Amino acid sequence: MICLLAGCASTAIPSEIEERTLRVQSAGEEERLLRTGRIHDEPSLDEYLAGLTTGLMAAEDATPIRVTVFRDAAPNAFALPNGRLFIHTGLLARLDNEAQLAAILARETVHLTRQHALRAGRDAPETTPPPASTLLLAQGLPLTYTAAVTGYGRDLEREADAEGLARMVRAGYDPREAPRAFERLRQESGPPTRLEGFYLGNRARLDERIAGTREWLRARSPDASFEALTKGNEDYALRTRLALRENAALEIRAGRFGLGRSQLDRALALTPGDPVAHLYYGDLHRLEAQRARRPEDRPPLVQQAREAYERAIALDPAFPDPLRQLGYLYYQTQDNARAREAFERYLALRPDAPDARRVKEYLIELER
C-alpha cells in the first residue's frame, strides 16, 4: 500500500508499483470530483490557468497539467498526483494579480513534480477536525484530503515554498508578491469558519507561509534585484472576472455580505453593463433585508433590491432570472399583485425552467 495510505513519513524514492498505484487512485478521485456538479465551466479561464501553471514548471517536467476551477468560496488550490489541478473561485477572488496566483500555483507544481504525495504521509492534525462540509469532501478521497486540507508536512511544505519562489523568478514573476498573496488570504480569512478546513484557509499555515517566503526573500539579493520582474498579465482581473462574480454569489448565499459586496463591486467595475452582476446585487440586498435586525432597516434594502433587479431586466429583457427573484422579493413584502406579475413573466420567458413547478406553486398560493 502506498505511503500516503499507510500513514508513514518517508523521503525514500518511490517504486514504480507505488507510482502506478497512485496514478490509478488519482484517476478515481479526479473522476469523482469532476462529477460533483461544482465545476465553474469557463474553458478560456481553464486554458489561461493551465498555461500559467505550465510556465512555472521546468522543461523536463513530464506531467501534463489539466486545470479545473471549482465553484467554492474557500480560498484553495490543490493538485492530484496525476496532474489534475483544482483551483477554487474563492482563491481567484481574493488575489490582486497574476504574480500572487503564480506564487500559489508554483507551490502546487512542486508538490506534483517532487512527488510529495508519495514522499510523505498525512500530518497529524494540528487543530480540531475540519467542519462537516470539508469532511464530506474528504470521505473516500484520501489524496484529495491530504492535498487540499492537511498538506504534506512541514518539511515538504517548506520545500514547496522555497522551490516555488525559485520557479516564480525563473518564470519572470516578482517573488515579493508571494508573501503578499498569503497576507491577502490571511486578511480575508475573517472569523473561524469552514473555510479554515482547507489548507489555504488555515491561519497557522498561512502564517508559516508568510514567514517562510519572507525569510527566503531576506536571504536573497536586495529588493532592487527584483524590480525588473513582473506582477504578471495586466488582464488578470478581466480573465478572472466571471469567477470573481460567481464567487461573490456564493459569499452572498452564505451570508458573508461584506465580502460578497466587495467582490461584486470589483466585478461590476470591470463590466458595468453585466446584468448577472446586477441580479446578484438584488439578491444581496434582498437577503440583507430578510436578516435585518431592525425593522426600519428593511424598506431601504428592499428598495435597493428592487432597483437592482429592474436594472438587470433593463440591461437584458430576455434574461428571466431577475423576474423570478423580483417575484420572490414582492412575495417577501406581501405585494401579491406584483409578485404574480413577475412570476408570470418569468414563466413566459422560460416555461421549461427547472424550478417552473415551484414558481407555479407560488402562483397558486398568490391566487388564494
Coordinates of C-alpha atoms in Angstrom, one line a residue:
M1 CA 0.0 0.0 0.0
I2 CA 1.3 3.4 -0.8
C3 CA 3.0 5.5 1.9
L4 CA 0.1 8.0 1.9
L5 CA -2.4 5.5 3.0
A6 CA -0.1 3.7 5.4
G7 CA 0.3 6.9 7.3
C8 CA 4.1 6.8 7.2
A9 CA 6.5 9.7 6.5
S10 CA 9.3 8.8 4.2
T11 CA 11.6 10.5 1.7
A12 CA 12.6 7.3 0.0
I13 CA 12.4 7.2 -3.8
P14 CA 9.0 5.8 -4.7
S15 CA 8.8 2.5 -6.6
E16 CA 7.2 2.0 -10.0
I17 CA 4.4 0.0 -8.3
E18 CA 3.7 2.8 -5.8
E19 CA 3.6 5.3 -8.7
R20 CA 1.3 3.2 -10.7
T21 CA -1.0 2.6 -7.7
L22 CA -1.1 6.4 -7.0
R23 CA -1.9 7.2 -10.6
V24 CA -4.9 4.8 -10.6
Q25 CA -6.1 6.2 -7.3
S26 CA -5.7 9.7 -8.5
A27 CA -7.7 9.0 -11.6
G28 CA -10.6 7.6 -9.5
E29 CA -10.6 10.6 -7.2
E30 CA -10.4 13.0 -10.1
E31 CA -13.4 11.4 -11.7
R32 CA -15.4 11.7 -8.5
L33 CA -14.5 15.3 -8.1
L34 CA -15.5 16.2 -11.6
R35 CA -18.9 14.7 -11.0
T36 CA -19.7 16.9 -8.0
G37 CA -21.6 19.5 -10.1
R38 CA -19.5 22.3 -8.6
I39 CA -17.4 23.0 -11.7
H40 CA -17.1 26.5 -12.9
D41 CA -17.5 26.0 -16.7
E42 CA -15.3 28.6 -18.4
P43 CA -12.9 26.9 -20.9
S44 CA -11.0 30.1 -21.6
L45 CA -10.2 30.5 -17.9
D46 CA -9.1 26.9 -17.7
E47 CA -6.8 27.4 -20.7
Y48 CA -5.3 30.6 -19.2
L49 CA -4.6 28.9 -15.8
A50 CA -3.1 25.8 -17.4
G51 CA -0.8 28.0 -19.5
L52 CA 0.2 30.0 -16.4
T53 CA 0.9 26.8 -14.4
T54 CA 2.8 25.1 -17.2
G55 CA 5.0 28.2 -17.5
L56 CA 6.1 27.6 -13.8
M57 CA 7.3 24.1 -14.5
A58 CA 10.7 23.1 -15.7
A59 CA 11.0 21.9 -19.3
E60 CA 11.9 18.4 -18.1
D61 CA 8.7 18.1 -16.0
A62 CA 6.7 15.5 -17.9
T63 CA 3.4 15.6 -16.1
P64 CA 0.8 17.5 -18.2
I65 CA -1.3 19.9 -16.3
R66 CA -5.1 19.9 -16.6
V67 CA -6.9 22.7 -14.7
T68 CA -10.5 22.7 -13.3
V69 CA -12.0 25.6 -11.5
F70 CA -14.3 24.7 -8.6
R71 CA -17.2 26.9 -7.5
D72 CA -16.2 27.1 -3.9
A73 CA -15.8 30.2 -1.8
A74 CA -13.0 28.6 0.3
P75 CA -9.6 30.0 -0.9
N76 CA -7.7 26.9 -2.0
A77 CA -5.9 25.2 -4.8
F78 CA -4.6 21.6 -4.9
A79 CA -3.1 19.2 -7.3
L80 CA -3.7 15.5 -7.5
P81 CA -0.6 13.4 -8.3
N82 CA -1.9 12.7 -11.9
G83 CA -1.6 16.3 -12.9
R84 CA -5.2 17.5 -12.3
L85 CA -5.1 20.9 -10.7
F86 CA -8.2 22.2 -8.9
I87 CA -8.5 25.9 -8.2
H88 CA -11.3 27.4 -6.2
T89 CA -13.1 30.5 -7.2
G90 CA -12.5 31.7 -3.6
L91 CA -8.8 31.8 -4.3
L92 CA -9.1 33.7 -7.6
A93 CA -11.5 36.2 -5.9
R94 CA -9.0 37.1 -3.2
L95 CA -5.8 37.7 -5.1
D96 CA -4.7 41.0 -6.6
N97 CA -2.6 40.0 -9.6
E98 CA -1.2 37.2 -11.6
A99 CA 2.1 37.0 -9.7
Q100 CA 0.2 36.3 -6.5
L101 CA -1.6 33.5 -8.2
A102 CA 1.7 32.2 -9.6
A103 CA 3.0 32.1 -6.0
I104 CA 0.2 29.7 -5.0
L105 CA 0.4 27.6 -8.2
A106 CA 4.2 27.3 -8.2
R107 CA 3.9 25.5 -4.8
E108 CA 1.4 23.1 -6.3
T109 CA 3.8 22.3 -9.2
V110 CA 6.5 21.5 -6.7
H111 CA 4.1 19.1 -4.8
L112 CA 3.4 17.5 -8.1
T113 CA 6.8 17.2 -9.7
R114 CA 8.6 16.3 -6.4
Q115 CA 6.1 13.6 -5.8
H116 CA 5.2 14.9 -2.3
A117 CA 2.1 12.6 -2.2
L118 CA 4.3 9.6 -2.3
R119 CA 7.1 11.0 -0.1
A120 CA 5.0 12.0 2.8
G121 CA 2.2 10.6 4.9
R122 CA -0.5 12.7 6.4
D123 CA 0.4 15.2 9.1
A124 CA -1.0 14.6 12.4
P125 CA -3.9 17.0 13.0
E126 CA -2.6 20.3 14.4
T127 CA -6.1 21.7 15.0
T128 CA -9.6 20.5 15.7
P129 CA -11.0 18.4 12.8
P130 CA -12.4 20.3 9.9
P131 CA -16.1 21.1 9.8
A132 CA -18.6 18.6 8.3
S133 CA -18.6 20.2 4.8
T134 CA -14.8 19.6 4.5
L135 CA -15.1 16.1 5.8
L136 CA -17.7 15.3 3.2
L137 CA -15.2 16.3 0.5
A138 CA -12.6 14.0 2.1
Q139 CA -14.8 10.9 2.5
G140 CA -13.3 8.3 0.3
L141 CA -10.9 10.8 -1.2
P142 CA -7.6 10.4 0.8
L143 CA -5.4 12.0 -1.8
T144 CA -7.7 15.0 -2.1
Y145 CA -7.9 15.3 1.7
T146 CA -4.1 15.4 2.0
A147 CA -3.6 17.8 -0.9
A148 CA -6.5 20.2 -0.1
V149 CA -6.7 20.0 3.7
T150 CA -3.7 18.7 5.7
G151 CA -0.8 19.4 3.4
Y152 CA 2.3 17.2 3.2
G153 CA 4.1 18.1 6.5
R154 CA 6.3 21.0 7.4
D155 CA 9.5 19.9 5.7
L156 CA 7.9 19.3 2.3
E157 CA 5.7 22.4 2.6
R158 CA 8.9 24.4 3.2
E159 CA 10.4 22.8 0.2
A160 CA 7.4 23.9 -1.8
D161 CA 7.8 27.4 -0.5
A162 CA 11.5 27.7 -1.5
E163 CA 11.4 25.9 -4.8
G164 CA 8.1 27.6 -5.7
L165 CA 9.7 31.0 -5.2
A166 CA 12.6 30.0 -7.4
R167 CA 10.2 28.9 -10.1
M168 CA 8.4 32.2 -9.9
V169 CA 11.6 34.1 -10.5
R170 CA 12.6 31.8 -13.4
A171 CA 9.2 32.5 -15.0
G172 CA 9.7 36.2 -14.6
Y173 CA 7.4 36.9 -11.6
D174 CA 8.3 39.2 -8.8
P175 CA 8.7 36.9 -5.7
R176 CA 7.8 39.8 -3.4
E177 CA 4.2 39.1 -4.3
A178 CA 4.3 35.7 -2.6
P179 CA 4.1 36.9 1.0
R180 CA 1.6 39.5 -0.1
A181 CA -0.6 36.7 -1.6
F182 CA -0.6 34.8 1.7
E183 CA -1.2 38.0 3.6
R184 CA -4.2 38.7 1.4
L185 CA -5.6 35.3 2.3
R186 CA -4.9 35.8 6.0
Q187 CA -6.5 39.2 5.9
E188 CA -9.7 37.9 4.4
S189 CA -9.9 34.8 6.4
G190 CA -12.4 36.5 8.7
P191 CA -13.8 34.7 11.8
P192 CA -13.2 31.0 12.1
T193 CA -15.5 29.1 9.6
R194 CA -15.4 26.0 7.5
L195 CA -13.0 27.9 5.2
E196 CA -10.3 27.1 7.7
G197 CA -10.8 23.4 6.9
F198 CA -8.8 23.9 3.7
Y199 CA -5.0 24.3 3.7
L200 CA -5.0 27.9 2.4
G201 CA -7.8 28.9 4.8
N202 CA -5.8 27.8 7.9
R203 CA -4.4 30.8 9.7
A204 CA -1.5 28.9 11.3
R205 CA -0.3 27.5 8.0
L206 CA -0.7 30.9 6.3
D207 CA 1.5 32.4 9.0
E208 CA 4.1 29.7 8.2
R209 CA 4.0 30.5 4.5
I210 CA 4.3 34.3 5.2
A211 CA 7.3 33.7 7.5
G212 CA 8.9 31.2 5.1
T213 CA 8.6 33.4 2.0
R214 CA 9.9 36.5 3.8
E215 CA 12.9 34.5 5.1
W216 CA 13.6 33.4 1.5
L217 CA 13.5 37.0 0.3
R218 CA 15.8 38.3 3.1
A219 CA 18.3 35.6 2.2
R220 CA 18.4 36.8 -1.5
S221 CA 19.6 39.9 -3.1
P222 CA 18.1 43.3 -2.1
D223 CA 14.7 44.1 -3.3
A224 CA 16.1 46.2 -6.2
S225 CA 17.2 43.0 -7.9
F226 CA 13.5 42.1 -8.4
E227 CA 12.5 45.4 -9.9
A228 CA 12.8 44.0 -13.5
L229 CA 10.3 41.2 -12.7
T230 CA 6.6 41.5 -13.2
K231 CA 3.3 41.2 -11.3
G232 CA 2.0 39.4 -14.4
N233 CA -0.5 39.9 -17.1
E234 CA -2.4 43.1 -16.7
D235 CA -5.5 41.3 -17.9
Y236 CA -5.6 39.1 -14.8
A237 CA -8.7 40.9 -13.4
L238 CA -10.6 40.6 -16.7
R239 CA -9.6 37.0 -17.2
T240 CA -10.9 36.0 -13.7
R241 CA -13.9 38.4 -13.7
L242 CA -16.6 35.7 -14.1
A243 CA -15.1 33.5 -11.4
L244 CA -15.0 36.6 -9.2
R245 CA -18.6 37.4 -9.9
E246 CA -19.8 33.8 -9.3
N247 CA -17.8 33.6 -6.1
A248 CA -19.5 36.8 -4.9
A249 CA -22.8 35.0 -5.3
L250 CA -21.5 32.1 -3.2
E251 CA -20.4 34.5 -0.5
I252 CA -23.8 36.3 -0.5
R253 CA -25.7 33.0 -0.2
A254 CA -23.5 32.0 2.7
G255 CA -24.4 35.3 4.5
R256 CA -21.0 36.8 4.1
F257 CA -22.5 40.0 2.8
G258 CA -19.5 42.4 3.2
L259 CA -17.1 40.1 1.3
G260 CA -19.7 39.3 -1.4
R261 CA -20.4 43.1 -1.9
S262 CA -16.7 43.9 -2.2
Q263 CA -16.2 41.2 -4.8
L264 CA -19.3 42.3 -6.8
D265 CA -18.0 45.8 -6.7
R266 CA -14.8 44.7 -8.3
A267 CA -16.6 42.6 -10.9
L268 CA -19.0 45.4 -11.9
A269 CA -16.3 47.9 -12.1
L270 CA -14.8 45.8 -14.9
T271 CA -18.1 45.4 -16.8
P272 CA -20.7 47.9 -15.6
G273 CA -23.4 46.6 -18.0
D274 CA -23.4 43.0 -16.7
P275 CA -27.0 42.0 -15.9
V276 CA -25.9 39.0 -13.9
A277 CA -23.9 41.2 -11.5
H278 CA -26.9 43.4 -11.0
L279 CA -29.0 40.3 -10.3
Y280 CA -26.6 39.3 -7.6
Y281 CA -26.7 42.8 -6.1
G282 CA -30.5 42.3 -5.9
D283 CA -30.0 39.0 -4.1
L284 CA -27.6 40.7 -1.7
H285 CA -30.0 43.4 -0.7
R286 CA -33.0 41.0 -0.6
L287 CA -31.2 38.7 1.8
E288 CA -29.9 41.6 3.8
A289 CA -33.5 42.8 4.2
Q290 CA -34.6 39.3 5.3
R291 CA -31.9 39.2 8.0
A292 CA -32.1 42.9 9.1
R293 CA -32.4 43.1 12.9
R294 CA -34.1 46.5 13.0
P295 CA -37.4 46.8 11.1
E296 CA -36.5 50.3 9.9
D297 CA -33.5 48.9 8.0
R298 CA -35.7 46.7 5.8
P299 CA -37.5 49.2 3.5
P300 CA -34.4 50.8 2.0
L301 CA -32.8 47.4 1.4
V302 CA -36.0 46.2 -0.3
Q303 CA -35.9 49.3 -2.5
Q304 CA -32.2 48.7 -3.4
A305 CA -33.0 45.1 -4.2
R306 CA -35.9 46.1 -6.5
E307 CA -33.8 48.7 -8.3
A308 CA -31.0 46.1 -8.9
Y309 CA -33.4 43.5 -10.3
E310 CA -35.1 46.1 -12.5
R311 CA -31.6 47.3 -13.7
A312 CA -30.8 43.7 -14.7
I313 CA -34.1 43.4 -16.6
A314 CA -33.5 46.6 -18.4
L315 CA -30.0 45.5 -19.4
D316 CA -31.3 42.2 -20.8
P317 CA -35.1 41.9 -21.2
A318 CA -34.7 38.2 -22.3
F319 CA -32.9 37.3 -19.1
P320 CA -35.5 35.5 -17.0
D321 CA -33.8 35.1 -13.6
P322 CA -34.3 38.7 -12.4
L323 CA -38.0 38.4 -12.9
R324 CA -38.1 35.3 -10.7
Q325 CA -36.1 37.0 -8.0
L326 CA -38.3 40.1 -8.2
G327 CA -41.3 37.8 -7.7
Y328 CA -39.6 36.4 -4.5
L329 CA -39.0 40.0 -3.3
Y330 CA -42.6 41.1 -3.8
Y331 CA -43.8 37.9 -2.2
Q332 CA -41.5 38.6 0.7
T333 CA -43.0 42.1 1.1
Q334 CA -46.6 40.8 0.6
D335 CA -47.1 42.7 -2.7
N336 CA -49.1 39.9 -4.2
A337 CA -50.1 41.5 -7.4
R338 CA -46.6 42.5 -8.4
A339 CA -45.3 39.1 -7.3
R340 CA -47.8 37.4 -9.5
E341 CA -46.9 39.5 -12.5
A342 CA -43.2 38.9 -12.1
F343 CA -43.6 35.2 -11.7
E344 CA -45.9 35.0 -14.8
R345 CA -43.3 37.0 -16.9
Y346 CA -40.6 34.6 -15.7
L347 CA -42.5 31.5 -16.8
A348 CA -43.4 33.2 -20.2
L349 CA -39.7 33.6 -20.9
R350 CA -38.7 30.2 -19.5
P351 CA -41.7 27.8 -19.4
D352 CA -39.4 24.8 -19.1
A353 CA -37.3 26.2 -16.2
P354 CA -36.1 23.6 -13.7
D355 CA -37.9 25.5 -11.0
A356 CA -41.1 26.1 -13.0
R357 CA -43.2 23.8 -10.8
R358 CA -42.1 25.6 -7.7
V359 CA -42.9 29.0 -9.2
K360 CA -46.3 27.7 -10.3
E361 CA -47.0 26.7 -6.7
Y362 CA -46.2 30.3 -5.6
L363 CA -48.7 31.5 -8.2
I364 CA -51.4 29.1 -6.8
E365 CA -50.8 30.4 -3.3
L366 CA -51.0 34.0 -4.5
E367 CA -54.4 33.4 -6.1
R368 CA -55.9 32.3 -2.8

